[in-house]
Coordinates of C-alpha atoms (C1' of nucleotides) in Angstrom, one line a residue:
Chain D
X1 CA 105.7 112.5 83.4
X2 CA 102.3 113.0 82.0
X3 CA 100.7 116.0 83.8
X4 CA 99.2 118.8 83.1
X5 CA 96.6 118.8 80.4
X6 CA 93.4 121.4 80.6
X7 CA 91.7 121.5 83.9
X8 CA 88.0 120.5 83.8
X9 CA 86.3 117.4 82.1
X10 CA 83.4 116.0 83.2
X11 CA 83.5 112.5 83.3
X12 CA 83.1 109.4 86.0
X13 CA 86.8 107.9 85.1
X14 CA 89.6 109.9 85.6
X15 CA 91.0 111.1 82.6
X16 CA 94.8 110.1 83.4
X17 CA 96.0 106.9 84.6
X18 CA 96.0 106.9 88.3
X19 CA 98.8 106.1 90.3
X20 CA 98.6 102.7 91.9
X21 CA 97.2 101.6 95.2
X22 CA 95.3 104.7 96.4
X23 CA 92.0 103.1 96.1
X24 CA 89.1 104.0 94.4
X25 CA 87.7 106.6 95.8
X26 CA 88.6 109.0 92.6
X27 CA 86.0 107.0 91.0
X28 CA 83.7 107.1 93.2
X29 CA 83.5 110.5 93.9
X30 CA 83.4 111.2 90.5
X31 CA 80.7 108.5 90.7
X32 CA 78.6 110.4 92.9
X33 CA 79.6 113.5 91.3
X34 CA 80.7 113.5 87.6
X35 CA 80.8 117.7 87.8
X36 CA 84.0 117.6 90.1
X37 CA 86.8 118.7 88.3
X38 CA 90.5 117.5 88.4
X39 CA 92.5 120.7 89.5
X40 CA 96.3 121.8 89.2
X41 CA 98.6 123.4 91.7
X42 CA 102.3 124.4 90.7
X43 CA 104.8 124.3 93.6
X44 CA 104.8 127.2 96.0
X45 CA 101.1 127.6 95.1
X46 CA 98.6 127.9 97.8
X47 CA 95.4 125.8 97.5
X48 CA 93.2 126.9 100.6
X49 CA 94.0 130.1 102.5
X50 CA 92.9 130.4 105.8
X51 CA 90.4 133.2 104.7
X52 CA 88.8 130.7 103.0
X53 CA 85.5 130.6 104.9
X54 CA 83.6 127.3 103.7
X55 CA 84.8 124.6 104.8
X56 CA 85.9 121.7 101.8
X57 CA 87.7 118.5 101.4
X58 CA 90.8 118.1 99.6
X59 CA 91.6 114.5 97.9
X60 CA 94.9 114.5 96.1
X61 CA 95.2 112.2 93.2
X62 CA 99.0 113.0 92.7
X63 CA 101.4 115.0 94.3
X64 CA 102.5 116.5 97.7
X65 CA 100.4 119.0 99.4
X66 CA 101.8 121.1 103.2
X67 CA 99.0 122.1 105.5
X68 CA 100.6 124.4 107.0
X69 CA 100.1 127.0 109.9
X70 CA 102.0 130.7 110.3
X71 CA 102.6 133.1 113.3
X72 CA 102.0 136.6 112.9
X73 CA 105.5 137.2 112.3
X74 CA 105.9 134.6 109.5
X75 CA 107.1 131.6 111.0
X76 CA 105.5 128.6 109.3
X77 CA 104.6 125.0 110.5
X78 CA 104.1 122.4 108.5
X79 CA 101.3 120.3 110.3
X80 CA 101.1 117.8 108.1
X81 CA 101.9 116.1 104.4
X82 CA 99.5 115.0 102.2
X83 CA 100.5 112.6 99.5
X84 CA 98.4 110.0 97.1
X85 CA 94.9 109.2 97.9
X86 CA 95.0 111.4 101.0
X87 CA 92.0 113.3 102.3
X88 CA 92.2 116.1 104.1
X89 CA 89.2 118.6 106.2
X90 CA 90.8 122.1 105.4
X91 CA 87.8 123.6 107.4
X92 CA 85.1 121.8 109.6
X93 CA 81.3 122.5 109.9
X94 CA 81.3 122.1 113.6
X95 CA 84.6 123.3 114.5
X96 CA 84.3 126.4 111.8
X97 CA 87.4 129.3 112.2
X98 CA 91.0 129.1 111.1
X99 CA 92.4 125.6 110.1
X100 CA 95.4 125.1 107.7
X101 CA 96.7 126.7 104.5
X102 CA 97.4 124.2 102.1
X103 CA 100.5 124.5 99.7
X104 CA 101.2 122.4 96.6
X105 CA 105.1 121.0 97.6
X106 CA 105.4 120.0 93.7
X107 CA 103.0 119.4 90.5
X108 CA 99.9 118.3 92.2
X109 CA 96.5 117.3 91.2
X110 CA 93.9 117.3 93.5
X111 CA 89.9 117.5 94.0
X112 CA 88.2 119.8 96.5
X113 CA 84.3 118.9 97.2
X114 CA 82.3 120.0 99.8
X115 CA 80.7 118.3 103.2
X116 CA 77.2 118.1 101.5
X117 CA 78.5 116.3 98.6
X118 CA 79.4 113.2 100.1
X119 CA 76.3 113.6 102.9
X120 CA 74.1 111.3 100.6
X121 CA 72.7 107.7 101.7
X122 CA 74.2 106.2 98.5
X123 CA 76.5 103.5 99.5
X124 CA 79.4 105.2 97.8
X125 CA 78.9 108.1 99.8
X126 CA 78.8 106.1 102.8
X127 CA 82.3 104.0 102.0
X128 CA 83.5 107.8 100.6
X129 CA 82.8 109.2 104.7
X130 CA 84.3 106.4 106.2
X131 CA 87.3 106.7 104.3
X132 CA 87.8 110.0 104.7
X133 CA 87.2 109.9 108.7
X134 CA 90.5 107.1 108.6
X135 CA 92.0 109.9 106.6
X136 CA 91.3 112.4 109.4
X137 CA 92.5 109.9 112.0
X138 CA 95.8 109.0 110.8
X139 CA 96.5 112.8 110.2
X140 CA 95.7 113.6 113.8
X141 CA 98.0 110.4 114.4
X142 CA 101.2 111.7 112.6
X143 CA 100.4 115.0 114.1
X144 CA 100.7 114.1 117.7
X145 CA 103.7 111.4 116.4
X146 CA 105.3 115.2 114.8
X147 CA 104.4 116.9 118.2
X148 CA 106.2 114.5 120.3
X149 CA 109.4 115.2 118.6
X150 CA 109.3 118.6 117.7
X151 CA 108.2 119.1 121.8
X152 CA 110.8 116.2 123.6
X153 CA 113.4 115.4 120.4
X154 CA 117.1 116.5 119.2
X155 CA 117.2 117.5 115.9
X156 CA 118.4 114.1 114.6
X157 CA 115.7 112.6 116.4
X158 CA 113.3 115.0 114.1
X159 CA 114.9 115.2 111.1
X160 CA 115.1 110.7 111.4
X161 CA 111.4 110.7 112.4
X162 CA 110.6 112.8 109.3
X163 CA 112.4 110.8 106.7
X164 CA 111.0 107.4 108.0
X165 CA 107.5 109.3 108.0
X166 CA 107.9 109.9 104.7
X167 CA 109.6 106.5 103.7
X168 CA 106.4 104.9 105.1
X169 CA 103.9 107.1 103.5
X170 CA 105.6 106.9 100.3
X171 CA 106.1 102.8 100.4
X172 CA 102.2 102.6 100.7
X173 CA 102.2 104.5 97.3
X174 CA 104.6 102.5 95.7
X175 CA 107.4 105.6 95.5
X176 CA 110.5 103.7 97.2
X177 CA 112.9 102.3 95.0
X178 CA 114.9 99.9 97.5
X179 CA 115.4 102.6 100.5
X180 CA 115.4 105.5 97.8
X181 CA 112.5 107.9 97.9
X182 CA 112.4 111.7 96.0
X183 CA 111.1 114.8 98.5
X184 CA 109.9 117.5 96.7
X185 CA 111.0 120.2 99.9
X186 CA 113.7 122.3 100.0
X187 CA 115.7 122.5 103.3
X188 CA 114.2 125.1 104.6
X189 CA 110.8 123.3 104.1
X190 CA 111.8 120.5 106.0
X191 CA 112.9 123.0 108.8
X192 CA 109.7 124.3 109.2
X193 CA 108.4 120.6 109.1
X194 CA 110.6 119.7 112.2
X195 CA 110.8 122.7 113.6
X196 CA 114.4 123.8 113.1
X197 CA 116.5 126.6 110.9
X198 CA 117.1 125.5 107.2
X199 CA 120.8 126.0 108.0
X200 CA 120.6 123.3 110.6
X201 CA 118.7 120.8 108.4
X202 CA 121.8 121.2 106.4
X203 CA 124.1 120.8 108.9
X204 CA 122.3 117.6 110.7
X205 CA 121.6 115.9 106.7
X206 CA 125.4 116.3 106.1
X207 CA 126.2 114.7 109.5
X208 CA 124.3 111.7 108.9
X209 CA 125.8 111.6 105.3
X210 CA 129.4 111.2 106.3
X211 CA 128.3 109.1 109.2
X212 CA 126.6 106.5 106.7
X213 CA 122.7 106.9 107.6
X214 CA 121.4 108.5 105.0
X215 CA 122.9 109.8 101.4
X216 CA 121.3 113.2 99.6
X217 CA 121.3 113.7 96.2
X218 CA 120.0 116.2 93.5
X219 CA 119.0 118.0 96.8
X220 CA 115.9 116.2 96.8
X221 CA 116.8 112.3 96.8
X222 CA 117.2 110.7 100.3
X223 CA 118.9 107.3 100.0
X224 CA 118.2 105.6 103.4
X225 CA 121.5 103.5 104.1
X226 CA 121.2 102.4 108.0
X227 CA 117.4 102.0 108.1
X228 CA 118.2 100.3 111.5
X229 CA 119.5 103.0 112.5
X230 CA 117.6 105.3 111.8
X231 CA 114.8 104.0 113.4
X232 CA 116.7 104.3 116.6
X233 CA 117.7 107.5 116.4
X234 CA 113.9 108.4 115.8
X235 CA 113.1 106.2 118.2
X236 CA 110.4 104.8 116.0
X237 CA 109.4 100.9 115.8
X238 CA 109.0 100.8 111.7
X239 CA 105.8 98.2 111.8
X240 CA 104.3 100.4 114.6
X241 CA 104.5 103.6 113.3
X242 CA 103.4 102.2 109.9
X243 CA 99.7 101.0 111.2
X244 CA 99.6 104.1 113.3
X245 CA 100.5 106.5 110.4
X246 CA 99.8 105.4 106.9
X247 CA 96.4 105.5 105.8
X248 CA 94.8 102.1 104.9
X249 CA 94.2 101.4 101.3
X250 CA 90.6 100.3 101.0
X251 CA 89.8 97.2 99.0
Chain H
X1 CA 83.7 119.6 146.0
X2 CA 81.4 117.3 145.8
X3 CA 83.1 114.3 143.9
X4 CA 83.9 110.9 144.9
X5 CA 80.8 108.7 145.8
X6 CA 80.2 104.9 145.0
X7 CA 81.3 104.4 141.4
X8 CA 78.3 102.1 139.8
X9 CA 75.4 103.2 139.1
X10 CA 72.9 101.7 136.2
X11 CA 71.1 105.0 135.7
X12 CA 69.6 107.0 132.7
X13 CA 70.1 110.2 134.8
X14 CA 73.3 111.5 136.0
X15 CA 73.9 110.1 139.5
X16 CA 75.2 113.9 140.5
X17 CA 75.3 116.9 139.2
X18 CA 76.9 117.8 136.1
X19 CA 78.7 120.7 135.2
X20 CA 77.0 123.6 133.4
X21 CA 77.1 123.5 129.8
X22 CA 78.7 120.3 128.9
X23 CA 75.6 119.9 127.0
X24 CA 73.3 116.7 127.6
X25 CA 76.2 113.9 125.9
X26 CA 76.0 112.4 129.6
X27 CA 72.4 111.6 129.6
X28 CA 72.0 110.5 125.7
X29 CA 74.9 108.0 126.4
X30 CA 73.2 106.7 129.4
X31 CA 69.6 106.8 127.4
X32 CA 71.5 104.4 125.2
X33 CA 73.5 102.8 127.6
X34 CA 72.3 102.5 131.0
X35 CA 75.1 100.7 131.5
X36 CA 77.8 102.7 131.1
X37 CA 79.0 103.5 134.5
X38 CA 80.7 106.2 135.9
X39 CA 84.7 105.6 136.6
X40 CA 87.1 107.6 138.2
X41 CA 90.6 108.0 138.2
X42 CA 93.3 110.0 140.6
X43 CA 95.8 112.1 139.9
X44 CA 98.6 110.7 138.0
X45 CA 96.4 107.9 137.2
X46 CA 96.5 106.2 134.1
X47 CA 93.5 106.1 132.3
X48 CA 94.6 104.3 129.2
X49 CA 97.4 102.2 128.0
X50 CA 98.6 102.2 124.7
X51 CA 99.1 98.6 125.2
X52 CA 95.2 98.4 124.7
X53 CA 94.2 97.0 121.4
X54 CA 90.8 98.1 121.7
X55 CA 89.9 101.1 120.7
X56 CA 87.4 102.9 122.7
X57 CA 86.2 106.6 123.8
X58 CA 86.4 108.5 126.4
X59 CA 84.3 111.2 128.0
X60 CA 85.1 113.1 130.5
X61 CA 82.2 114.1 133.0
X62 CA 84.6 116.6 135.2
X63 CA 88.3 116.5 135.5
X64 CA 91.6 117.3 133.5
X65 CA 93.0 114.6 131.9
X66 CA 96.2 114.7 129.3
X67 CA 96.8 112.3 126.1
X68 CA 100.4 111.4 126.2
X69 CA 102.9 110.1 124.1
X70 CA 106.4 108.7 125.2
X71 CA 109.9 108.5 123.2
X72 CA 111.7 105.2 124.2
X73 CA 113.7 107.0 126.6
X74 CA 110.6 108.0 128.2
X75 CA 110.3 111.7 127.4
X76 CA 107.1 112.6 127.2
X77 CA 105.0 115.3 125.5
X78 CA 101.3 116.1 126.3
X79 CA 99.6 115.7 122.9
X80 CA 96.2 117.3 124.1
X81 CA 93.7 118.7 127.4
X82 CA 90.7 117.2 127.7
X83 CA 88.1 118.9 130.2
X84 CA 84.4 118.5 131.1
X85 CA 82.5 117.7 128.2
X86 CA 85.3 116.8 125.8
X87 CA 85.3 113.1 124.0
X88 CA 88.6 111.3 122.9
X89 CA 88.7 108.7 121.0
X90 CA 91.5 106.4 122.2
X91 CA 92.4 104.2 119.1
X92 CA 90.6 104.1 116.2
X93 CA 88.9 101.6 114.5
X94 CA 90.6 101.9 110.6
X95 CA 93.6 103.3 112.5
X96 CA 94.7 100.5 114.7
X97 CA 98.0 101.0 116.2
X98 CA 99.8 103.1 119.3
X99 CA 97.3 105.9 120.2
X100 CA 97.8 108.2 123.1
X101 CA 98.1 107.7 127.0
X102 CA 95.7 109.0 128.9
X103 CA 96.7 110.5 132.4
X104 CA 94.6 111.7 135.2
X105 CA 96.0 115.4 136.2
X106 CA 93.4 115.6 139.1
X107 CA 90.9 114.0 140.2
X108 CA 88.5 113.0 137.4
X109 CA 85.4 111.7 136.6
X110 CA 84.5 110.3 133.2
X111 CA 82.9 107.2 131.1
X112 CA 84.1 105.2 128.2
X113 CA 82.5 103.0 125.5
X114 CA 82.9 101.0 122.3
X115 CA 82.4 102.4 118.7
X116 CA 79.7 100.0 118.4
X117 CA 77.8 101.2 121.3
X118 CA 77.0 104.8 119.5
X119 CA 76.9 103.1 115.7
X120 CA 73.1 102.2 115.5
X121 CA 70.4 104.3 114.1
X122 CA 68.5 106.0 117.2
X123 CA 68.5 109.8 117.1
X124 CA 70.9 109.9 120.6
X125 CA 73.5 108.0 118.5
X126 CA 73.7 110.3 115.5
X127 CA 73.6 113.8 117.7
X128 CA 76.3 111.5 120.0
X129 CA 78.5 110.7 116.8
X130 CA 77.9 114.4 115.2
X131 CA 79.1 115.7 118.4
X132 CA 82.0 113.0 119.0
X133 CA 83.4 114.2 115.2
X134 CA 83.3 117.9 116.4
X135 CA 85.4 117.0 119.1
X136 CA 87.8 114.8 117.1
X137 CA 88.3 118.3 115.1
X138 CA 88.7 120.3 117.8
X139 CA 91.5 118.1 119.4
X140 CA 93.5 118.4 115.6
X141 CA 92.9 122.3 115.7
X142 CA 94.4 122.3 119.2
X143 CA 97.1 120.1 118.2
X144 CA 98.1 122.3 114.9
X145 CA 97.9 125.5 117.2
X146 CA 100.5 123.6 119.9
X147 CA 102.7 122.3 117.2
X148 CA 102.7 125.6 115.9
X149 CA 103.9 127.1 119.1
X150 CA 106.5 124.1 120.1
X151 CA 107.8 124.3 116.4
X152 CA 108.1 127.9 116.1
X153 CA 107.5 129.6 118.7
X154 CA 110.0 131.0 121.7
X155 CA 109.4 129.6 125.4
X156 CA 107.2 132.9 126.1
X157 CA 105.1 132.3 123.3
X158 CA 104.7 128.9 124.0
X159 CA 103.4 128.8 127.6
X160 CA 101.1 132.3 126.8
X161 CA 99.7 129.9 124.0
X162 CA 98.9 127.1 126.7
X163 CA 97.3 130.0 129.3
X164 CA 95.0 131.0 126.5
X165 CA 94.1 127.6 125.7
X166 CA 93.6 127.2 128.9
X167 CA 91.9 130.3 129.4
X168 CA 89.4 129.5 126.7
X169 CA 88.5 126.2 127.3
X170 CA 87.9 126.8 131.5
X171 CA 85.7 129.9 130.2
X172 CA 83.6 127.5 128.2
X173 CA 82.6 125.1 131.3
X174 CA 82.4 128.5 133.6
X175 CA 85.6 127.9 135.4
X176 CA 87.0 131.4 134.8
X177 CA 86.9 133.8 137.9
X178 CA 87.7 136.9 136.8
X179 CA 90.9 135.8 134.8
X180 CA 91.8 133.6 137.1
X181 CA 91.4 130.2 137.0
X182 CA 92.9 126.6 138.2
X183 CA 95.3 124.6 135.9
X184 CA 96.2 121.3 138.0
X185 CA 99.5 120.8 136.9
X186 CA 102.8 121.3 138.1
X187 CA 105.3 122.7 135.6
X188 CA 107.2 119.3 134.7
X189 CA 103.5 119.0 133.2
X190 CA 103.8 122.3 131.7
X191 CA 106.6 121.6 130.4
X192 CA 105.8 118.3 128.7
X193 CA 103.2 120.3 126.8
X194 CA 105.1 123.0 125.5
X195 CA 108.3 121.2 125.0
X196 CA 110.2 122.9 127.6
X197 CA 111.8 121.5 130.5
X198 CA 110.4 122.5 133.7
X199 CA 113.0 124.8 135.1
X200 CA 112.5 126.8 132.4
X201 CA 108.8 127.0 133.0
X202 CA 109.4 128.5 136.3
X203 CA 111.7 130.6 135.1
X204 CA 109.6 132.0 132.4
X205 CA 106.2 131.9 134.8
X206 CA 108.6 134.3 137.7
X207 CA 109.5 136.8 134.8
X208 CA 106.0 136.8 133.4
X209 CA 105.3 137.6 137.0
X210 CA 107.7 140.5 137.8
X211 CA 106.4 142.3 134.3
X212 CA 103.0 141.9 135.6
X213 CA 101.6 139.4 133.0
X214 CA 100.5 136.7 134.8
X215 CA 100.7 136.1 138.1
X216 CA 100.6 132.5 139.8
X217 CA 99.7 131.5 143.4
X218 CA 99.1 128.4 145.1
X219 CA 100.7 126.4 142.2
X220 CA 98.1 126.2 140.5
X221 CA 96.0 129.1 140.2
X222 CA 96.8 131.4 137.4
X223 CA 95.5 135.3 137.2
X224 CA 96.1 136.7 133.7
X225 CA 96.8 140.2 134.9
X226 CA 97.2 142.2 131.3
X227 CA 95.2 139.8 128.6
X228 CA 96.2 141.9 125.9
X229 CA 100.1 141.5 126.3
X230 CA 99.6 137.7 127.0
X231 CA 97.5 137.1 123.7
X232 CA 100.0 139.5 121.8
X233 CA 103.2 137.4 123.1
X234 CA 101.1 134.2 122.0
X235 CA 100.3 135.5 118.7
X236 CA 96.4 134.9 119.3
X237 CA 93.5 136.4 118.4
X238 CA 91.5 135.5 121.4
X239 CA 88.2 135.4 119.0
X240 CA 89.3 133.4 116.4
X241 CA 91.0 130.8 118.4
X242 CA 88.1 130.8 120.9
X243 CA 86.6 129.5 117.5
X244 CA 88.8 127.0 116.3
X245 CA 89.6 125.2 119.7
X246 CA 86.7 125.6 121.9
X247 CA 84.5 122.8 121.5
X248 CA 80.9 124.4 120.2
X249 CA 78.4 123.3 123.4
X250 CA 75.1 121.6 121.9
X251 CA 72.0 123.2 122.1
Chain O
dC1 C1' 123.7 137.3 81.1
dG2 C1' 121.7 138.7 85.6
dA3 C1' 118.3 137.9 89.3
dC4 C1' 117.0 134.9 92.6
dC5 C1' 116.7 130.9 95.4
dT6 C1' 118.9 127.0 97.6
dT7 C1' 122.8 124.7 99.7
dT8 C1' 126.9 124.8 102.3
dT9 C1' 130.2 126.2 105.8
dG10 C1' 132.3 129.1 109.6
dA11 C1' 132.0 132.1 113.6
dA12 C1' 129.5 134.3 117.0
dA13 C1' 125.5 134.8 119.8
dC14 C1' 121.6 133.2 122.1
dG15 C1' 118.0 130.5 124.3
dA16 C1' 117.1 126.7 126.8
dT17 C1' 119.0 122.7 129.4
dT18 C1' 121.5 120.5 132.9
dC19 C1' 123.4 120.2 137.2
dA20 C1' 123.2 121.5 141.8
dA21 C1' 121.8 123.4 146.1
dT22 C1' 118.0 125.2 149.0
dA23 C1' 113.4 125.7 150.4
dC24 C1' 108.7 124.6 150.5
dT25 C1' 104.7 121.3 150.6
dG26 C1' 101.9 117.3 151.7
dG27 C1' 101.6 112.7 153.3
dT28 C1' 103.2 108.8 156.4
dG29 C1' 104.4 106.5 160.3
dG30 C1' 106.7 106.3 164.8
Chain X
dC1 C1' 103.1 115.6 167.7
dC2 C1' 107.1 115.7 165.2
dA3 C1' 110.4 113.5 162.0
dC4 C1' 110.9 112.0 157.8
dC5 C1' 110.4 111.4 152.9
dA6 C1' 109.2 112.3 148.2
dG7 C1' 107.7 115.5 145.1
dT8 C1' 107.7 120.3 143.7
dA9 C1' 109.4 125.0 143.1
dT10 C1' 113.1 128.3 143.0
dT11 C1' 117.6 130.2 141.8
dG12 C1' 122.5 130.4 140.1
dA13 C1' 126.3 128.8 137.3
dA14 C1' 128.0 126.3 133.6
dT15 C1' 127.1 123.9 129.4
dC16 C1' 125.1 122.7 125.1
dG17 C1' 122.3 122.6 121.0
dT18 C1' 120.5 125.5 117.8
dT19 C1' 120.0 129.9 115.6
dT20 C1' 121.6 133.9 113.5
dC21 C1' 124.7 136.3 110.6
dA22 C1' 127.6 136.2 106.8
dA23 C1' 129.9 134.8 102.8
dA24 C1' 130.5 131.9 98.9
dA25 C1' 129.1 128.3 95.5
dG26 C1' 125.7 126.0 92.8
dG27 C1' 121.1 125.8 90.2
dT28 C1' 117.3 127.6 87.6
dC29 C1' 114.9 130.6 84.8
dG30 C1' 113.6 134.5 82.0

DNA sequence: CGACCTTTTGAAACGATTCAATACTGGTGG
DNA sequence: CCACCAGTATTGAATCGTTTCAAAAGGTCG
């Protein structure tokens, strides 16, 4: 695991290998603008707070990153998951108050830029914008996909829907090992992802464990044994979801 | 009223009058487009199929209409509200697959159109695709805010959220009387947007009554009777969520 | 080592759903 | 005009899924 060096270095390649299949729009945002600086975020840390009063753009290079959303008293949502080569709008221009916080799930490195940086009639910029508004479109997909089972499913149905989300996302990337996939959340993450108590993501994972649907390991290693089945229980078609859901890799 | 004439109509001007401030979208689309015509639809009508392959947007001249999505055993949960002014887009271009229904709730009046029909260089295009992304936002900030509510939140905070939204957005087009104000839908429909079923809408609407909260007549016509308590059981700041969901009128 | 967080499991409590019966509404056709 | 029907709202009783509380075991880190 190479991660981790010093923060900034101004350059127009990335100064670690990239992970494959995310595209190329590290380059070319360092293209457009070599001062952008590779950042860092350790677990638990948040990268945007909702104070935060300029809008920016996110781009992970590697890592997982929760947008997330709290009521007064505490309780969190997760809105959405950001993995490789995923951009994300933490605050709009025309739509300016409150969006999402953004937490760093594990060891993530990521880029944050700002609307007028990529506003440029360089052709770069233009591929960079048209990218990004995919980006923003399949995030408001998996929202509404997240919605419609948080709002109409059981908790297998959610907790299913969630591990196929993520089997998808991270199969685009090139992170499944033959229906094995790593999550970096803890159980009472992927409660406030689906909408249920930590205790009854335990309850509902060990379920499917002794019923032969999916296998956890090392708390954070899903082992998906009856795809089949669960896609069923999530009620998910696997090649639909996957156009509506996963980002497109350019080029 | 006055809805309902001929539909047709190849005209660069509005062929009736259109609501105060939804802005002028109507009459740049028709400057571009003369023609675009006006459709309607009826309550209960189905505007859109996810069956259609096509993406295309939708603008809604004067009406409620709700984007849907379905489980297989046909559950269904009302992703987002769209009211005068608002665009949708119904599937996107880079993000082909299963988008939303979109369902009448009353009688409505809106237009739709093709991506390449607003991609060309004349000044109506731009302020109509500038605008078109502000709404995009506004529909994820809405989403976030409902998740938030249907993933966290009790059945009190979840149907105070959808008055306020409801609240807001009406007071925006100048369909708020006082704090009261029509929602056309009955509470199955309620209920497929907050995630509750709709006995327990009307259970939750009678106690909100008896405390003096909110007080419904008619079916469908809603009096906020103590704002404060409502946006305290929601967990809003009416201000800042005024800002985040309320689509920003143009000039 | 101790402090802290996470996972696991049981028991009790709770909130929301389901089922069911009644009443109310609006539209249709005899 | 009234009878009828389907959809909607209301209310009670029983049920169910999930949460909360609690306790114990395992992991990680300084």
């Amino acid at each position: 695991m190479l991660r981790h060096t010093g923060s900034a270095r101004p350059a127009t390649r990335p100064p670690m290998p990239r992970p494959d299949k995310t595209g190329d729009m590290y380059g070319l945002l360092h293209g457009l603008h070599p001062e952008i600086v590779d950042r860092h975020a350790k677990p638990g840390e948040i990268i945007a707070h909702e104070a935060d009063l300029t809008g920016f753009f996110l781009y992970v290079v590697d890592g997982w990153i929760a947008l997330t959303k709290s009521l007064e008293d505490g309780e969190t949502q997760i809105i959405d998951i950001l993995l490789n080569g995923d951009f994300a709008l933490i605050a709009a221009k025309g739509a300016p108050a409150l969006p999402y916080n953004a937490e760093a799930l594990n060891t993530v490195r990521y880029l944050t830029f700002s609307e007028e940086m990529i506003n440029g009639p360089e052709p770069g910029a233009a591929e960079l914008r048209s990218h990004l508004a995919a980006s923003v479109a399949v995030t408001q997909s998996r929202t509404a996909e997240l919605l419609l089972r948080v709002g109409q499913g059981t908790a297998e149905q959610r907790i299913c829907y969630a591990l196929l989300e993520f089997y998808l996302r991270l199969e685009a990337i090139g992170q499944i090992d033959s229906n094995r996939f790593h999550v970096p959340m803890t159980q009472k993450q992927l409660g406030q992802f689906t909408g249920l108590s930590n205790v009854h993501i335990c309850r509902t994972l060990r379920r499917f464990a002794r019923n032969g649907l999916v296998r956890t390991s090392d708390r954070t290693d899903f082992d998906i044994l009856d795809l089949d089945a669960v896609c069923h229980m999530a009620g998910v078609d696997l090649e639909a979801l996957r156009a509506e859901i996963v980002l497109k890799q350019p080029a």
